[in-house]
CSV table of C-alpha atoms and ligand atoms in Angstrom, one decimal:
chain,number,residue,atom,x,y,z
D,23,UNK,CA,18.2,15.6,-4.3
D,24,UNK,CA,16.4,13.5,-6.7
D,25,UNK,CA,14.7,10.2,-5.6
D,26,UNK,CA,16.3,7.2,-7.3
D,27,UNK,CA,13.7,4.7,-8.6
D,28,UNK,CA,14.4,1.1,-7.7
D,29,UNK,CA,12.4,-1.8,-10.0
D,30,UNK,CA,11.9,-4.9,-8.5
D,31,UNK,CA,13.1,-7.6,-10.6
D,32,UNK,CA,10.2,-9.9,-8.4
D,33,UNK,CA,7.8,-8.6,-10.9
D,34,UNK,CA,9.5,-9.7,-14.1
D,35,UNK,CA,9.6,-12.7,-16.1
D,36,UNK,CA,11.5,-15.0,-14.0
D,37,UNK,CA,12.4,-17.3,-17.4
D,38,UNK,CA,14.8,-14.1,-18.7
D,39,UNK,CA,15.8,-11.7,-15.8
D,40,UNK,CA,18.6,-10.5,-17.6
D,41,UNK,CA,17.1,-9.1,-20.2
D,42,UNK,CA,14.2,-8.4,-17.3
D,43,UNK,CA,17.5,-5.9,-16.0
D,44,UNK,CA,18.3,-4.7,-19.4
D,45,UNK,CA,14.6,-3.1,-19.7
D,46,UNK,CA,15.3,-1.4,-16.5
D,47,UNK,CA,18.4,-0.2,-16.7
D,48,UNK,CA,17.2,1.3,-20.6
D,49,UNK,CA,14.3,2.5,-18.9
D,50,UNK,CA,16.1,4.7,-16.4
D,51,UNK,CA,16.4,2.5,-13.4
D,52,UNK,CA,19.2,3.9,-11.0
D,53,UNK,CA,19.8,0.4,-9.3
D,54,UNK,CA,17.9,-3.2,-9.6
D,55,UNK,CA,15.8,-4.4,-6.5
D,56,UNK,CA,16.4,-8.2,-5.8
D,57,UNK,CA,13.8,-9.6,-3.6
D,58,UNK,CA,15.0,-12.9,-1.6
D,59,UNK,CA,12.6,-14.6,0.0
D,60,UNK,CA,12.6,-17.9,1.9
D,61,UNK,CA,9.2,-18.9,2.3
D,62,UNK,CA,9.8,-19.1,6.0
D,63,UNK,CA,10.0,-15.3,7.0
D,64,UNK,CA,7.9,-14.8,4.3
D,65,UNK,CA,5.0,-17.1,3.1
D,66,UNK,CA,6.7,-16.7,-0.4
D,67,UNK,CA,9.8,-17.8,-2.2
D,68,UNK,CA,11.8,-16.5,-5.0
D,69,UNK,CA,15.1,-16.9,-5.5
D,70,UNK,CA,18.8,-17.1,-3.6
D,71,UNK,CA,22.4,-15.9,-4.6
D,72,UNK,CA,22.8,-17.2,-7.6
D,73,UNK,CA,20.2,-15.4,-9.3
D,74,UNK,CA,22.0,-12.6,-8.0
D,75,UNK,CA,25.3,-14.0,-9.4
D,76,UNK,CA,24.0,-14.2,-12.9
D,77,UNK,CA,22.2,-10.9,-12.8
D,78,UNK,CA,25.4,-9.4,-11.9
D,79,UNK,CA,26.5,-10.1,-15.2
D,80,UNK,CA,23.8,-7.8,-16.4
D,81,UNK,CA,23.5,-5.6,-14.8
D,82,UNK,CA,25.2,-1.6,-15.1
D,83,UNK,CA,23.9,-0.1,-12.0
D,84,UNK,CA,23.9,-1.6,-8.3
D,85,UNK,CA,22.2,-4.6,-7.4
D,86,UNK,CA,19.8,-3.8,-4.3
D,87,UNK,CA,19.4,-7.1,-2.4
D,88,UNK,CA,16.7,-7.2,-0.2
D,89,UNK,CA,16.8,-10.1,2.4
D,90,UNK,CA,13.5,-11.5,3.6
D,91,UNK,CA,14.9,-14.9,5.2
D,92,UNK,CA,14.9,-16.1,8.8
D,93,UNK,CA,18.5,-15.8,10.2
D,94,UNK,CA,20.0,-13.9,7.3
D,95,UNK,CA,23.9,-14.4,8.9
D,96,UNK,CA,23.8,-17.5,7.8
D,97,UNK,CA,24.0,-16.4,4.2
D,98,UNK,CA,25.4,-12.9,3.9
D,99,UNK,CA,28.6,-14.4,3.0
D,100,UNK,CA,27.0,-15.5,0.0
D,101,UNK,CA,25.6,-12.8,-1.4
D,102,UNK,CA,28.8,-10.9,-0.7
D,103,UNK,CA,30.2,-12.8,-3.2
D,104,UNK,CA,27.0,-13.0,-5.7
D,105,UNK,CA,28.1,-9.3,-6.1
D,106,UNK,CA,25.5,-7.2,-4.3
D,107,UNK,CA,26.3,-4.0,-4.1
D,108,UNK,CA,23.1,-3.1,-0.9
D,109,UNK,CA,22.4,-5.5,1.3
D,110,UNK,CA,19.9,-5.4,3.6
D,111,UNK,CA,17.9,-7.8,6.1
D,112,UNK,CA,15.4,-7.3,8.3
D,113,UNK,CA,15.5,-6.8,12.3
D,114,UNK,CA,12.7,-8.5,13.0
D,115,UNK,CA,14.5,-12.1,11.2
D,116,UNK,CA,17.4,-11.6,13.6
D,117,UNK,CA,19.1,-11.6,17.2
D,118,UNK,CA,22.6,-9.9,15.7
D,119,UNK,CA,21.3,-6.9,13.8
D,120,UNK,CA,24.7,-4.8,15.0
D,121,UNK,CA,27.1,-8.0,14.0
D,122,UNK,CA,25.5,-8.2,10.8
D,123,UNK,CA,26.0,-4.8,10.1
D,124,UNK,CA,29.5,-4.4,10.3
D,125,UNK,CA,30.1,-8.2,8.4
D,126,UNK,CA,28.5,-6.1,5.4
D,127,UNK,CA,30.5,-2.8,5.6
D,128,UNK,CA,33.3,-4.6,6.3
D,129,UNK,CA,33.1,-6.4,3.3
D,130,UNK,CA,32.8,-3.3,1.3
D,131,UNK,CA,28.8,-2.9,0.6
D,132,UNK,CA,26.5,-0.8,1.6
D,133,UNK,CA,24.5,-2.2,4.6
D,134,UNK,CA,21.1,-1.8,5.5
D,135,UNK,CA,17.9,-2.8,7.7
D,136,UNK,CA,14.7,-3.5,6.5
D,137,UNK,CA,11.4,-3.2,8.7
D,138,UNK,CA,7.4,-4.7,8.2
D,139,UNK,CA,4.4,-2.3,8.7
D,140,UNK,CA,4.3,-3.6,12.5
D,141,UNK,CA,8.2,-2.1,13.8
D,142,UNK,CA,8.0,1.0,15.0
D,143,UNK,CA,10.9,3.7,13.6
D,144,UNK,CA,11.8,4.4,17.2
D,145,UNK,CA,13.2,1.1,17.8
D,146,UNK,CA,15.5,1.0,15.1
D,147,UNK,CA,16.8,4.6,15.9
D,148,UNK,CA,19.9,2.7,18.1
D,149,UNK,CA,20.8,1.0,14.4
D,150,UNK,CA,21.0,4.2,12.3
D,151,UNK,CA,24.8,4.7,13.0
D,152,UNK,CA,25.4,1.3,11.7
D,153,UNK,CA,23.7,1.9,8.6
D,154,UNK,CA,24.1,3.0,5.3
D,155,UNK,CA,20.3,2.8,4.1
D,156,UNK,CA,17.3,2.0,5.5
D,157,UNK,CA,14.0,-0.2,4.3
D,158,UNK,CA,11.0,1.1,5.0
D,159,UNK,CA,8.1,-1.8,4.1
D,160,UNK,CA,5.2,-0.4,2.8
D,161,UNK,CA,2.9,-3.9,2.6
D,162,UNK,CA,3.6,-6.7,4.3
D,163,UNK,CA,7.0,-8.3,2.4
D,164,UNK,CA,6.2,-11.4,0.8
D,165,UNK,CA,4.1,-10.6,-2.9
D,166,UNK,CA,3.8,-7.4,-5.4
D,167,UNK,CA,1.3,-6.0,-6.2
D,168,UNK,CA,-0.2,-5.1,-2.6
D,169,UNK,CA,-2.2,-2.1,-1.2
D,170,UNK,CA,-0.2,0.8,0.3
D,171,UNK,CA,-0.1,0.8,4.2
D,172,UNK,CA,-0.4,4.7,4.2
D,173,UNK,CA,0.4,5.1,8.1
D,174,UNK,CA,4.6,3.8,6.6
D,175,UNK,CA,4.8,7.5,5.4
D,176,UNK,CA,4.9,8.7,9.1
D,177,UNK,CA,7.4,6.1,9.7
D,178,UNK,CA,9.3,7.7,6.5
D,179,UNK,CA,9.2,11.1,8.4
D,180,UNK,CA,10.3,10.3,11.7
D,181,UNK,CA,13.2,8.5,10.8
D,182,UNK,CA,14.2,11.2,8.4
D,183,UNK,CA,13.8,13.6,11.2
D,184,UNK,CA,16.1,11.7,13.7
D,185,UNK,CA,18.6,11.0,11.1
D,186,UNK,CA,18.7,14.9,10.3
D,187,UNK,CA,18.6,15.9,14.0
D,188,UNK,CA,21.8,13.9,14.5
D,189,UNK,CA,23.4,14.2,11.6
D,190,UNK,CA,23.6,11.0,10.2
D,191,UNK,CA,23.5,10.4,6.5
D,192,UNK,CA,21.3,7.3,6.0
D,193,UNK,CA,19.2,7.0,3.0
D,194,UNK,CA,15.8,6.2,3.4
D,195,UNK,CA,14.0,3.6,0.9
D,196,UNK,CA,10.3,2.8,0.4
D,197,UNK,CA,9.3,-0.6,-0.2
D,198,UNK,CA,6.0,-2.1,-1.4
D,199,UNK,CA,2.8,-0.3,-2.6
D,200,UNK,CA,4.5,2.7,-4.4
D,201,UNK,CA,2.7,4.2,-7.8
D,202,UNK,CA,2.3,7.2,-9.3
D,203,UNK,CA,-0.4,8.5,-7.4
D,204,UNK,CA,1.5,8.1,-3.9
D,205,UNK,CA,4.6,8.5,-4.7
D,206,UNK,CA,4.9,12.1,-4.8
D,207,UNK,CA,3.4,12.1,-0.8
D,208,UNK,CA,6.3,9.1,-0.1
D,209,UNK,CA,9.0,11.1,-1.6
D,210,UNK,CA,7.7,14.1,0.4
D,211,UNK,CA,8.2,12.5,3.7
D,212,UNK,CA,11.6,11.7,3.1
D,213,UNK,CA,12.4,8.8,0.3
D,214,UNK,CA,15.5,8.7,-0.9
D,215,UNK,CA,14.9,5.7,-2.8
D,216,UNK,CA,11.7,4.4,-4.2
D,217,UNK,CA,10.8,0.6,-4.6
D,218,UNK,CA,9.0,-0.1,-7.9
D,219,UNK,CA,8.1,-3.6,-8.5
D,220,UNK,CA,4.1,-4.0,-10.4
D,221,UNK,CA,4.1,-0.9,-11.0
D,222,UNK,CA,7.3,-0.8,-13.4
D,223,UNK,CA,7.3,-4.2,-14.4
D,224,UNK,CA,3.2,-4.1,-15.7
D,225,UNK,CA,3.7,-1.3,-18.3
D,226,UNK,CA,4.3,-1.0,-21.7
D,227,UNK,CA,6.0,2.5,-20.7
D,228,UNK,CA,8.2,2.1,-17.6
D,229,UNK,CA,10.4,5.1,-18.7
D,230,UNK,CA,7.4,7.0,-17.7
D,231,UNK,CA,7.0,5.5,-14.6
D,232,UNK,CA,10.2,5.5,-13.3
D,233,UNK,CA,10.6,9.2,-14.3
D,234,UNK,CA,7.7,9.8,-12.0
D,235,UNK,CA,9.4,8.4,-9.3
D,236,UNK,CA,12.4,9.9,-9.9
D,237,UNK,CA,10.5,13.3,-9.6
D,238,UNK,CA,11.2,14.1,-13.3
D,239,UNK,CA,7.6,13.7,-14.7
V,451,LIG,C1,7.6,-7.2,-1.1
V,451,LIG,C2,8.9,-6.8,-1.8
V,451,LIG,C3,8.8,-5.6,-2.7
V,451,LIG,C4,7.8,-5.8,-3.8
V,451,LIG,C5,7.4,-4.4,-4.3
V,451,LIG,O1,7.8,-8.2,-0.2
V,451,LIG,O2,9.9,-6.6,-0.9
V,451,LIG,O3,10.1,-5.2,-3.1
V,451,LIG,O4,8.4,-6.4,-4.9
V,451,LIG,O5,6.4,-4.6,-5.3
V,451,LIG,P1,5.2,-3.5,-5.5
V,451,LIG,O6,5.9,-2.3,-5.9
V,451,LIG,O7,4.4,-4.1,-6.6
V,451,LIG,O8,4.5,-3.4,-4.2
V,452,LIG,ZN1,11.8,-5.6,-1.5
């Protein structure tokens, strides 16, 4: 199966993200990556529903919202709404992953967890049933443009392997530090969805990049 490439719309022009979509989507994006941050999880901040609201407007293929807030219940209502298709949070931000879990599906999107370069993939393998996709962190979450944390790939593989070995069909998304040089070794392991965010965004030619990702250059 062909890796879908996923562009990070934290690396675009925050004063016309709809157009910032438009590239993307032209370019051969196969869903938009929407980076929330509250600058307490993360010593960052970017933007909240709304954002995603308006981008919905925009935007032809999913909308891939990536929570990096502290207690994300309190807000997964909202985004719901906003018109995310993915929504994912991450374990380590929250004491009700399962509850969580099941708020999204029930609401009719796909729900996922995310994890930083410190969680293990073992102990999220009592989530995977809950799941629809998984976040795999690649950097630390908080900025683009950081180094690959090349020791995430064995994360990448283990989880693919208990996933197969039980049957489950959980995607498996790569997050932070992707380019063309790793990203053949990252969709090896296991991706089934790539993170671009720098590297798409700081290109004159990102319909050559995100062809690499997908595996078709
Ligand atoms: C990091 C974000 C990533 C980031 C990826 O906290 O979650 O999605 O935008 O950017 P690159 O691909 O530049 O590492
Ligand atoms: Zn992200």
């Amino acid at each position: 199966m062909a890796v879908k490439a996923a562009p990070s719309i934290l690396s675009g022009d925050f004063s016309r993200m709809g157009e910032e979509v438009t590239r993307m989507e032209r370019a051969g994006a196969d869903m938009i990556h929407c980076d929330v941050m509250d600058g307490i999880f993360v010593p960052n901040l970017t933007f909240g529903h709304k954002m995603v609201a308006d981008l919905r407007k925009y935007a032809t293929t999913p909308l891939d919202v990536h929570l990096m807030i502290d207690r994300p219940e309190r807000y997964l209502d909202r985004y719901v709404e906003a018109g995310a298709d993915r929504l994912c949070f991450h374990v380590e931000a929250t004491k009700t992953v399962l509850v969580n879990l099941e708020r999204i599906r029930a609401a009719g999107l796909k729900a996922g967890i995310a994890i930083c370069p410190e969680t293990s993939a073992e102990s999220i393998f009592d989530y995977l049933s809950y799941c629809d996709f998984v976040i795999v962190m690649g950097v630390h979450p908080g900025f683009s443009g950081q180094k690959y944390i090349p020791n995430t790939t064995n994360k990448l593989k283990a989880l693919k392997k208990e996933i197969a070995d039980r049957g489950l069909s959980v995607q498996l998304e790569m997050d932070g530090g992707a380019n063309e040089a790793n990203v053949a070794a990252i969709a090896a392991a296991g991706a089934d969805v790539i993170v671009s965010g720098s590297c798409a965004f700081n290109t004159p030619t990102p319909e050559k990049v995100i062809a690499t990702f997908q595996g078709r250059a």
